[in-house]
CSV table of C-alpha atoms in Angstrom, one decimal:
chain,number,residue,atom,x,y,z
A,117,MET,CA,98.8,147.7,70.9
A,118,GLN,CA,98.9,145.3,67.8
A,119,HIS,CA,96.1,146.1,65.7
A,120,PHE,CA,94.1,143.3,63.6
A,121,ARG,CA,91.5,143.2,60.9
A,122,LYS,CA,88.2,141.5,61.5
A,123,ILE,CA,87.5,138.8,58.9
A,124,ILE,CA,84.5,136.6,58.4
A,125,HIS,CA,84.6,133.4,56.3
A,126,LEU,CA,80.9,132.4,55.4
A,127,ASP,CA,80.4,128.9,53.7
A,128,MET,CA,76.9,127.6,52.8
A,129,ASP,CA,76.4,124.0,54.1
A,130,ALA,CA,75.9,121.5,51.4
A,131,PHE,CA,74.6,124.3,49.2
A,132,TYR,CA,73.2,122.7,46.1
A,133,ALA,CA,72.0,119.8,48.0
A,134,SER,CA,70.4,121.8,50.8
A,135,VAL,CA,68.5,123.9,48.3
A,136,GLU,CA,67.2,120.8,46.6
A,137,GLN,CA,66.1,119.6,50.0
A,138,ARG,CA,64.4,122.8,51.0
A,139,ASP,CA,62.4,122.8,48.0
A,140,ASN,CA,61.5,119.3,47.8
A,141,PRO,CA,60.2,118.0,51.4
A,142,GLU,CA,60.2,114.4,50.3
A,143,PHE,CA,64.1,114.6,50.2
A,144,ARG,CA,64.7,116.1,53.5
A,145,GLY,CA,66.6,113.5,56.0
A,146,LYS,CA,67.6,111.5,53.2
A,147,PRO,CA,70.9,111.0,51.4
A,148,LEU,CA,70.8,113.1,48.3
A,149,ALA,CA,73.3,113.5,45.6
A,150,VAL,CA,73.0,116.3,42.9
A,151,GLY,CA,74.3,115.0,39.7
A,152,TYR,CA,73.8,112.1,37.4
A,153,SER,CA,73.9,108.3,38.4
A,154,GLU,CA,74.8,106.9,35.1
A,155,GLU,CA,78.2,105.3,34.4
A,156,ARG,CA,80.2,108.4,33.8
A,157,GLY,CA,78.3,110.5,36.1
A,158,VAL,CA,80.0,112.4,39.1
A,159,VAL,CA,78.5,113.9,42.5
A,160,ALA,CA,78.2,117.7,42.1
A,161,ALA,CA,77.2,118.0,45.7
A,162,ALA,CA,76.2,115.6,48.6
A,163,SER,CA,73.7,116.2,51.6
A,164,TYR,CA,74.9,115.6,55.0
A,165,GLU,CA,72.9,112.6,55.1
A,166,ALA,CA,75.0,111.1,52.1
A,167,ARG,CA,78.1,112.3,53.8
A,168,LYS,CA,77.7,110.0,56.6
A,169,TYR,CA,78.2,107.4,54.1
A,170,GLY,CA,81.5,108.8,52.6
A,171,VAL,CA,79.6,110.3,49.5
A,172,ARG,CA,81.6,113.2,48.5
A,173,SER,CA,81.6,116.1,45.7
A,174,ALA,CA,83.5,115.1,42.7
A,175,MET,CA,83.0,111.4,43.6
A,176,ALA,CA,82.1,109.0,40.3
A,177,SER,CA,78.4,108.3,40.9
A,178,LEU,CA,79.0,104.5,40.8
A,179,ARG,CA,81.4,104.7,43.5
A,180,ALA,CA,78.9,107.0,45.4
A,181,ARG,CA,75.9,104.3,44.9
A,182,ARG,CA,78.2,101.6,46.3
A,183,LEU,CA,78.8,103.5,49.5
A,184,CYS,CA,75.2,104.3,49.7
A,185,PRO,CA,72.6,102.0,47.8
A,186,GLU,CA,69.8,104.1,48.9
A,187,LEU,CA,71.5,107.5,47.5
A,188,ILE,CA,68.8,109.6,45.6
A,189,PHE,CA,70.4,111.4,42.5
A,190,ILE,CA,68.8,114.5,41.0
A,191,PRO,CA,70.1,116.8,38.5
A,192,GLY,CA,71.3,120.3,39.3
A,193,ARG,CA,69.2,123.6,38.6
A,194,MET,CA,72.2,126.1,38.3
A,195,ASP,CA,69.6,128.9,37.5
A,196,VAL,CA,68.1,128.2,41.0
A,197,TYR,CA,71.3,128.1,42.7
A,198,LYS,CA,72.4,131.5,41.2
A,199,GLU,CA,69.4,133.1,42.2
A,200,VAL,CA,69.8,132.0,45.8
A,201,SER,CA,73.2,133.0,45.8
A,202,ARG,CA,72.3,136.5,44.6
A,203,ARG,CA,70.2,136.6,47.7
A,204,ILE,CA,72.9,135.5,50.0
A,205,TYR,CA,75.0,138.3,48.7
A,206,GLU,CA,72.6,140.9,49.1
A,207,ILE,CA,72.5,140.0,52.7
A,208,PHE,CA,76.4,140.3,52.9
A,209,HIS,CA,76.1,143.8,51.2
A,210,ASP,CA,73.9,145.1,54.1
A,211,TYR,CA,76.9,144.7,56.5
A,212,THR,CA,80.0,145.6,54.5
A,213,ASP,CA,80.9,146.1,50.6
A,214,VAL,CA,84.4,144.5,51.3
A,215,ILE,CA,83.3,141.1,50.1
A,216,GLU,CA,85.4,138.6,48.4
A,217,PRO,CA,83.4,135.8,46.6
A,218,LEU,CA,85.1,132.4,46.4
A,219,SER,CA,82.2,130.7,44.6
A,220,LEU,CA,78.3,130.9,44.4
A,221,ASP,CA,78.2,129.8,48.2
A,222,GLU,CA,81.2,130.9,49.9
A,223,ALA,CA,82.9,134.4,50.6
A,224,PHE,CA,85.2,136.4,52.6
A,225,LEU,CA,83.9,139.6,54.2
A,226,ASP,CA,85.9,142.2,55.9
A,227,VAL,CA,83.8,144.0,58.6
A,228,THR,CA,86.5,145.8,60.3
A,229,GLU,CA,84.5,148.9,59.4
A,230,ASN,CA,80.8,147.9,59.0
A,231,LYS,CA,77.6,149.7,57.9
A,232,ILE,CA,75.9,148.7,61.2
A,233,GLY,CA,78.7,149.9,63.6
A,234,GLU,CA,79.0,146.7,65.2
A,235,GLU,CA,82.3,146.3,67.1
A,236,LEU,CA,82.1,142.5,67.5
A,237,ALA,CA,82.6,140.5,64.2
A,238,VAL,CA,81.2,137.4,65.9
A,239,ASN,CA,78.1,139.3,66.5
A,240,ILE,CA,77.6,140.1,62.5
A,241,ALA,CA,78.4,136.4,61.9
A,242,LYS,CA,75.6,135.4,64.0
A,243,GLU,CA,73.3,137.8,62.5
A,244,ILE,CA,74.1,136.7,58.8
A,245,LYS,CA,73.6,133.2,59.8
A,246,ARG,CA,70.3,133.9,61.3
A,247,ARG,CA,69.1,136.0,58.5
A,248,ILE,CA,70.3,133.3,56.1
A,249,ARG,CA,68.2,130.6,57.8
A,250,GLU,CA,65.2,133.0,58.5
A,251,GLU,CA,64.9,134.5,55.0
A,252,LEU,CA,66.3,131.6,52.9
A,253,SER,CA,65.6,128.5,54.9
A,254,LEU,CA,69.1,127.5,54.7
A,255,VAL,CA,72.2,127.2,56.8
A,256,ALA,CA,75.6,128.5,56.7
A,257,SER,CA,78.9,128.0,58.8
A,258,ALA,CA,80.8,131.0,59.8
A,259,GLY,CA,84.6,131.4,60.9
A,260,VAL,CA,85.8,134.6,62.5
A,261,SER,CA,89.4,135.7,62.7
A,262,TYR,CA,92.0,138.2,62.0
A,263,ASN,CA,93.2,137.1,58.7
A,264,LYS,CA,91.7,134.9,55.8
A,265,PHE,CA,93.8,131.7,56.5
A,266,LEU,CA,92.2,131.4,60.2
A,267,ALA,CA,88.8,132.6,59.2
A,268,LYS,CA,88.6,130.0,56.5
A,269,ILE,CA,90.1,127.1,59.2
A,270,ALA,CA,87.5,128.5,61.7
A,271,SER,CA,84.5,128.2,59.4
A,272,ASP,CA,85.3,124.5,58.7
A,273,TYR,CA,85.7,123.7,62.4
A,274,ARG,CA,82.3,122.9,63.5
A,275,LYS,CA,80.3,122.3,60.3
A,276,PRO,CA,77.4,122.1,59.6
A,277,ASP,CA,75.8,125.3,61.2
A,278,GLY,CA,79.1,126.1,62.7
A,279,LEU,CA,80.3,129.1,64.4
A,280,CYS,CA,83.8,129.4,65.6
A,281,THR,CA,86.3,132.6,66.4
A,282,ILE,CA,89.7,132.4,66.5
A,283,HIS,CA,91.1,135.1,68.7
A,284,PRO,CA,94.5,136.7,68.1
A,285,ASN,CA,95.5,135.7,71.6
A,286,HIS,CA,94.7,132.1,71.1
A,287,ALA,CA,95.6,131.8,67.3
A,288,GLU,CA,99.1,130.1,68.2
A,289,GLU,CA,97.5,127.5,70.5
A,290,PHE,CA,94.9,126.6,67.9
A,291,ILE,CA,97.3,126.5,65.2
A,292,THR,CA,99.6,124.0,67.1
A,293,ARG,CA,96.8,121.3,67.5
A,294,LEU,CA,95.6,121.7,63.9
A,295,PRO,CA,96.2,118.4,61.7
A,296,ILE,CA,98.5,119.3,58.6
A,297,GLU,CA,95.6,118.0,56.5
A,298,SER,CA,93.4,121.0,57.8
A,299,PHE,CA,96.0,123.7,56.6
A,300,TRP,CA,94.7,125.7,53.5
A,301,GLY,CA,96.6,124.7,50.6
A,302,VAL,CA,97.4,121.1,52.0
A,303,GLY,CA,96.0,118.6,49.5
A,304,PRO,CA,96.1,114.7,50.1
A,305,VAL,CA,99.3,114.4,47.9
A,306,THR,CA,101.1,117.3,49.9
A,307,ALA,CA,99.9,116.0,53.2
A,308,LYS,CA,101.4,112.6,52.6
A,309,LYS,CA,104.7,114.1,51.6
A,310,MET,CA,104.6,116.4,54.9
A,311,ARG,CA,103.9,113.0,56.9
A,312,THR,CA,107.2,111.5,55.3
A,313,LEU,CA,108.9,114.6,56.7
A,314,GLY,CA,107.6,114.1,60.1
A,315,ILE,CA,105.2,117.0,59.7
A,316,TYR,CA,101.8,116.0,61.3
A,317,ASN,CA,100.2,119.3,62.7
A,318,GLY,CA,100.9,123.0,63.1
A,319,TYR,CA,103.6,122.3,66.0
A,320,THR,CA,105.7,120.2,63.9
A,321,LEU,CA,105.2,122.6,60.9
A,322,ARG,CA,106.2,125.6,63.0
A,323,SER,CA,109.8,123.7,63.8
A,324,CYS,CA,110.7,123.6,60.3
A,325,SER,CA,112.9,126.3,58.8
A,326,LEU,CA,111.7,128.5,55.8
A,327,ASP,CA,114.7,127.0,53.9
A,328,MET,CA,113.6,123.4,54.5
A,329,LEU,CA,110.2,124.2,53.5
A,330,ASN,CA,111.3,126.0,50.3
A,331,ARG,CA,113.6,123.0,49.4
A,332,HIS,CA,110.6,120.5,49.7
A,333,PHE,CA,107.7,122.7,48.8
A,334,GLY,CA,109.1,125.3,46.5
A,335,LYS,CA,107.0,128.6,46.5
A,336,ALA,CA,104.4,127.2,48.7
A,337,GLY,CA,107.2,127.0,51.4
A,338,GLN,CA,106.8,130.4,52.4
A,339,LEU,CA,103.0,130.2,52.5
A,340,TYR,CA,103.3,127.1,55.0
A,341,TYR,CA,105.9,128.8,57.1
A,342,ASP,CA,103.5,131.9,57.5
A,343,PHE,CA,100.4,129.9,58.2
A,344,ALA,CA,102.3,127.9,60.8
A,345,ARG,CA,102.7,131.6,62.7
A,346,GLY,CA,99.3,132.6,62.2
A,347,ILE,CA,100.5,135.2,59.5
A,348,ASP,CA,98.4,135.8,56.2
A,349,LEU,CA,98.7,139.5,54.8
A,350,ARG,CA,96.3,138.9,51.9
A,351,PRO,CA,93.4,141.5,51.9
A,352,VAL,CA,89.9,140.6,51.4
A,353,GLU,CA,89.8,141.5,47.5
A,354,THR,CA,86.4,143.1,46.3
A,355,VAL,CA,87.7,142.9,42.9
A,356,ARG,CA,89.5,139.8,41.6
A,357,ILE,CA,91.4,139.6,38.5
A,358,ARG,CA,90.4,136.7,36.6
A,359,LYS,CA,93.6,134.5,36.4
A,360,SER,CA,92.5,131.6,34.3
A,361,VAL,CA,90.0,130.3,31.6
A,362,GLY,CA,89.5,126.7,31.2
A,363,CYS,CA,87.4,123.6,29.9
A,364,GLU,CA,87.3,120.2,30.4
A,365,THR,CA,85.4,117.2,29.3
A,366,THR,CA,84.7,113.9,31.0
A,367,LEU,CA,84.8,111.2,28.4
A,368,GLU,CA,81.9,108.7,27.7
A,369,LYS,CA,84.5,105.8,27.8
A,370,ASP,CA,88.1,105.4,28.8
A,371,ILE,CA,90.4,106.1,26.0
A,372,THR,CA,94.1,104.9,25.0
A,373,ARG,CA,94.5,105.0,21.6
A,374,LYS,CA,96.5,108.1,20.2
A,375,SER,CA,93.9,109.0,17.4
A,376,SER,CA,90.9,109.2,20.1
A,377,VAL,CA,93.2,111.3,22.5
A,378,ILE,CA,94.1,113.8,19.7
A,379,ILE,CA,90.3,114.2,18.5
A,380,GLU,CA,89.2,114.9,22.2
A,381,LEU,CA,92.0,117.3,22.6
A,382,TYR,CA,91.1,119.0,19.4
A,383,HIS,CA,87.5,119.4,20.7
A,384,VAL,CA,88.5,120.7,24.1
A,385,ALA,CA,90.9,123.4,22.5
A,386,THR,CA,88.4,124.5,20.2
A,387,GLU,CA,85.9,125.0,23.1
A,388,LEU,CA,88.8,126.8,25.1
A,389,VAL,CA,89.4,129.2,22.3
A,390,LYS,CA,85.5,129.9,22.3
A,391,ARG,CA,85.7,130.8,25.9
A,392,LEU,CA,88.8,132.9,25.8
A,393,GLU,CA,87.0,134.9,23.1
A,394,ARG,CA,83.8,135.4,25.3
A,395,ALA,CA,85.8,136.2,28.2
A,396,GLY,CA,88.2,138.8,26.3
A,397,PHE,CA,90.9,137.0,28.3
A,398,LYS,CA,94.7,137.0,27.2
A,399,GLY,CA,97.3,134.7,29.0
A,400,SER,CA,100.5,133.2,28.2
A,401,THR,CA,100.4,129.8,30.1
A,402,LEU,CA,98.7,126.8,28.7
A,403,THR,CA,98.0,123.8,31.2
A,404,LEU,CA,96.9,120.4,30.2
A,405,LYS,CA,94.9,118.5,33.0
A,406,ILE,CA,94.6,114.6,32.4
A,407,LYS,CA,92.5,112.4,34.8
A,408,PHE,CA,93.0,108.8,34.5
A,409,TYR,CA,90.5,105.8,34.7
A,410,ASP,CA,91.6,105.4,38.5
A,411,PHE,CA,90.7,109.1,39.3
A,412,ASN,CA,94.6,109.8,39.6
A,413,GLN,CA,95.2,113.4,38.2
A,414,ILE,CA,98.2,115.1,36.5
A,415,THR,CA,98.9,118.8,35.0
A,416,ARG,CA,101.5,119.8,32.5
A,417,SER,CA,102.2,123.6,31.7
A,418,ILE,CA,103.9,125.5,29.3
A,419,THR,CA,104.6,129.3,29.0
A,420,GLN,CA,105.0,131.4,26.0
A,421,PRO,CA,106.2,134.9,25.5
A,422,LYS,CA,103.0,135.6,23.4
A,423,GLU,CA,99.5,135.4,24.4
A,424,LEU,CA,97.5,132.2,23.8
A,425,THR,CA,94.2,132.9,21.9
A,426,GLU,CA,94.5,131.2,18.4
A,427,LEU,CA,93.5,127.7,18.0
A,428,ASP,CA,96.4,127.0,15.6
A,429,VAL,CA,98.9,128.2,18.5
A,430,ILE,CA,96.9,126.4,21.4
A,431,LEU,CA,96.5,123.0,19.7
A,432,PRO,CA,100.3,122.5,18.8
A,433,LEU,CA,101.1,123.4,22.4
A,434,ALA,CA,98.5,121.1,23.8
A,435,LYS,CA,100.0,118.2,21.7
A,436,GLU,CA,103.4,118.9,23.0
A,437,LEU,CA,102.4,118.7,26.8
A,438,LEU,CA,100.6,115.5,25.8
A,439,LYS,CA,103.7,113.8,24.7
A,440,ASP,CA,104.9,113.5,28.2
A,441,VAL,CA,101.6,111.6,29.4
A,442,GLU,CA,101.7,107.9,29.5
A,443,TYR,CA,98.3,106.8,28.6
A,444,GLU,CA,98.7,103.7,26.3
A,445,THR,CA,98.7,101.8,29.7
A,446,TYR,CA,96.9,104.2,32.0
A,447,PRO,CA,93.4,105.0,30.1
A,448,ILE,CA,92.3,108.7,30.2
A,449,ARG,CA,88.9,109.6,31.6
A,450,LEU,CA,89.0,113.5,31.6
A,451,ILE,CA,91.0,115.8,29.4
A,452,GLY,CA,91.1,119.6,30.1
A,453,LEU,CA,92.9,122.7,29.0
A,454,SER,CA,93.2,126.1,30.6
A,455,VAL,CA,95.0,129.4,30.0
A,456,SER,CA,96.3,131.4,32.6
A,457,HIS,CA,98.9,134.2,33.6
A,458,PRO,CA,97.1,137.2,32.2
A,459,LYS,CA,99.0,140.3,30.9
A,460,GLU,CA,97.5,142.3,33.7
A,461,GLU,CA,99.2,140.3,36.5
A,462,GLN,CA,102.4,141.6,36.5
A,463,PRO,CA,105.1,139.5,38.8
A,464,GLU,CA,106.4,142.6,40.4
A,465,ASP,CA,103.2,143.3,41.7
A,466,LYS,CA,102.9,140.1,44.0
A,467,GLY,CA,103.3,140.9,47.5
A,468,MET,CA,102.8,144.3,47.3
A,469,TRP,CA,99.5,144.3,49.3
A,470,GLU,CA,99.7,146.4,52.6
A,471,GLN,CA,97.3,145.2,55.4
A,472,LEU,CA,95.7,148.2,57.1
A,473,SER,CA,95.4,148.3,60.7
A,474,PHE,CA,92.4,149.2,62.7
A,475,GLU,CA,91.9,148.8,66.6
A,476,PHE,CA,89.3,147.0,68.3
A,477,SER,CA,88.7,145.9,71.8
A,478,ASP,CA,87.3,142.1,71.5
A,479,TRP,CA,85.8,139.9,69.2
C-alpha cells in the first residue's frame, strides 16, 4: 500500500478587508478596498463585494475606482492584522506544530500526526474553519490533499468559505481538468506561452515530455512535469530560511530622465542596505525590479562571488543592471532592489528532502 502525508492549506478569505468589515459594521456587504485612493495609490486588499466588479489586490486605485465607482477606500491597520494573524496561528498550533507560514493569513499544516489523534485531515480542517469563524468572526478556505501543490489548489477551488479535498485516488482526474492558469507557479505570461504551445490544462500538460518542458521553461519544466502527475515532494517546512531581502518604492510621478532615475535608485539602494543590516542577511545576487507606467514589469539580476552588504558595492551593480532598461520611452512607475541567494542556502542541498511516509485509511 502506498503511504501519503495529510496536508492542509488554510487561507483566510479577503483577510485585510474582512477584518475591516468585521470591526466596522457599516462596511459589511459593501465594496471595500484597503489602501489609498489617491492618484498613485494601490489596492492592498479587496472585499468579495469589490471583487465582483473586477477589483483586485495590487491594482491601481484609480482603475479600481473606475471599475467600481462606489468603492470605499480605507487605510490599512497592520498592527491589527498581525494580532489577528497571531490568534489564527494559535488555533493552528492546537492541532499541529508542523506549520509552514506563507503570510499573515496563509499556511500549510502537516496533520499526518496531530495533537488530537484525528485520522481524517478533512475533520481537522473543518474544526479549524469553525473555530476561526466562532472565535474571530472571520472566514477561511481550506484545501486537503497529500501534498502542498494539491492542497493549495484545493483551497482555491471553492472560495470563499471553501473546503475541498483531493484524495490520492482522484488526483489524476482532478488535475486532468485543471486549467493551466490554476497551476501553482503559472502566471499570466507563462500561461500565455503555454497556450501558444498547445498546453491548456492538466491533460495537455501531462502529454508534454520533460525535455520539451525544460527547453521552453528552464528549471521550472521539471516542476510542471511533476505537478501534471500529482507529484510534489516538498515537505511542510516549519523553519523557513529567509531567501531574500528587498525594498521598492512607487514614485509620485512616472519618470524618464536619467538623473531622476539614478536619484531614486540611490534612495532604494540606501534603504536596502539598512534592511540587510537589520536582518543580518548576506546574499550574493542583486535583482532590480522595474514597473513601467502601464504596469508591465521586468526584473534583471546579477550574481557576484562576494556578499552584497555595502552601498558602494550594491549601487554600482544596480546602475549596471539599469543600463539594459529602456525607460526613456517607457516611463518608470516603481523601482525595487533585492538581495538573494544567502550563503546558508547551498546548491547541493536542493532536492535532498525526503518525504516521510505514514499510513492512513481515509480522508
